[in-house]
Amino acid sequence: MTDLSQFIGGLPKAELHLHIEGSLEPELMFALAQRNHVAIPYASVEEVRAAYDFSNLQDFLDIYYAGADVLRKRQDFHDLAMAYFTRAAADGVVHAEIMFDPQTHTDRGIAFEEVIEGLLSGMRLAETELGLTSSLILSFLRHLSEEAAFETLRAAGPWLDRITAVGLDSSEVGHPPEKFARVFAAARAQGLKITAHAGEEGPPAYVHEALDLLGVDRIDHGNRALEDPALIERLVAEGMTLTVCPLSNHKLCVVDDMADHPLDRMLALGLKVTVNSDDPAYFGGYVADNYRAVAKARGLSRNDLVTLARNSFTGSFLPPEAVAAHLERLDAYAGG
Ligand code: ADE
Ligand code: ZN
């Protein structure tokens, strides 16, 4: 391992853009298929991995929703969460804000309670066993209706004190943030933070809408903001966090080549960017792999890497005291 690779592995960091359903590794998919007697259209783990060849977001989403069908019981969600936290902790992640897509499960007849209680028990165990703290972001599926999102927010009612934020994911183009303005206003009124995928495949106008109509606290992806100089200026002025996902961007053809990834350009522009794994089981790597891939492709310095880790804490939804404690540990690591 090179010095830089080792430095990345030990760098204390938060992960802010992670879909827990996207951390379902083929091995666990097979184990759960067996445990729950669910038929899957693959004969082997190798066959599953070979199917992960995407030309756009929708290609991926079709396979991702199909894979989630093996998740049936509370214990499955617990196991899924613990598998992710174990990998993340090994990558230097000390805090993770994980998205889950309740509608992917409730639409299959799985109770909201099974999903969230399984995740919460995994989160508690990660804290005691791995020292990794985490919080939940309830993500609405944007290809479904606003009414369905409202229904999901209602279902979450008994657990609102254990949910930190709401998010917006799934097929972006044709489903602008505007479609969900009222449900996000309702979520904010209930004390939840707001994040939304915007500018992954969708145009810069969707990033404007996420800011103006949803009142986001951060933007997931945001790559296409780079096409709009006034928007860049605004994001910089507001100190808006962007949760960028390099390996995802490459696998979903948001960038053709990792060598062309704009992360260093974003840093140079003064954008508050972070590095995240998105759906690590599908995109070929966890968060440290994302740091390594973009560091290698774009020649990032140790200083750049420390800035990315710093942004991951200051862009998190943690209280200021916790952020300060993480930054102190980060500074000790970077200076040591
Ligand atoms: N759901 C899981 N990963 C996603 C992504 N990268 N974009 C939109 N929806 C998603
Ligand atoms: Zn995502």
XYZ file of N, CA and C in Angstrom, residues 21 47 53 65 107 148 156 188 195 216 271:
33
model
N -29.530 0.298 1.187
C -29.897 -0.791 0.251
C -28.807 -0.990 -0.812
N -22.073 -14.057 -11.239
C -23.085 -13.639 -12.209
C -23.738 -12.315 -11.777
N -23.222 -3.614 -14.790
C -22.584 -2.863 -15.864
C -23.643 -1.890 -16.369
N -33.391 -2.045 -7.201
C -34.702 -2.329 -6.589
C -34.978 -3.835 -6.611
N -43.879 -0.890 -0.301
C -44.613 -1.232 -1.527
C -44.606 -2.742 -1.797
N -47.671 9.770 -2.148
C -46.995 8.579 -1.599
C -45.881 8.997 -0.630
N -43.743 7.284 9.184
C -42.527 7.489 9.995
C -42.835 8.184 11.313
N -39.789 19.671 7.190
C -39.017 20.716 7.887
C -39.794 21.222 9.107
N -32.226 17.046 2.638
C -31.221 16.858 1.603
C -31.931 16.315 0.366
N -33.011 22.915 0.992
C -32.068 21.860 1.393
C -30.948 22.381 2.289
N -16.062 25.157 -3.614
C -17.275 24.402 -3.252
C -16.947 23.478 -2.076
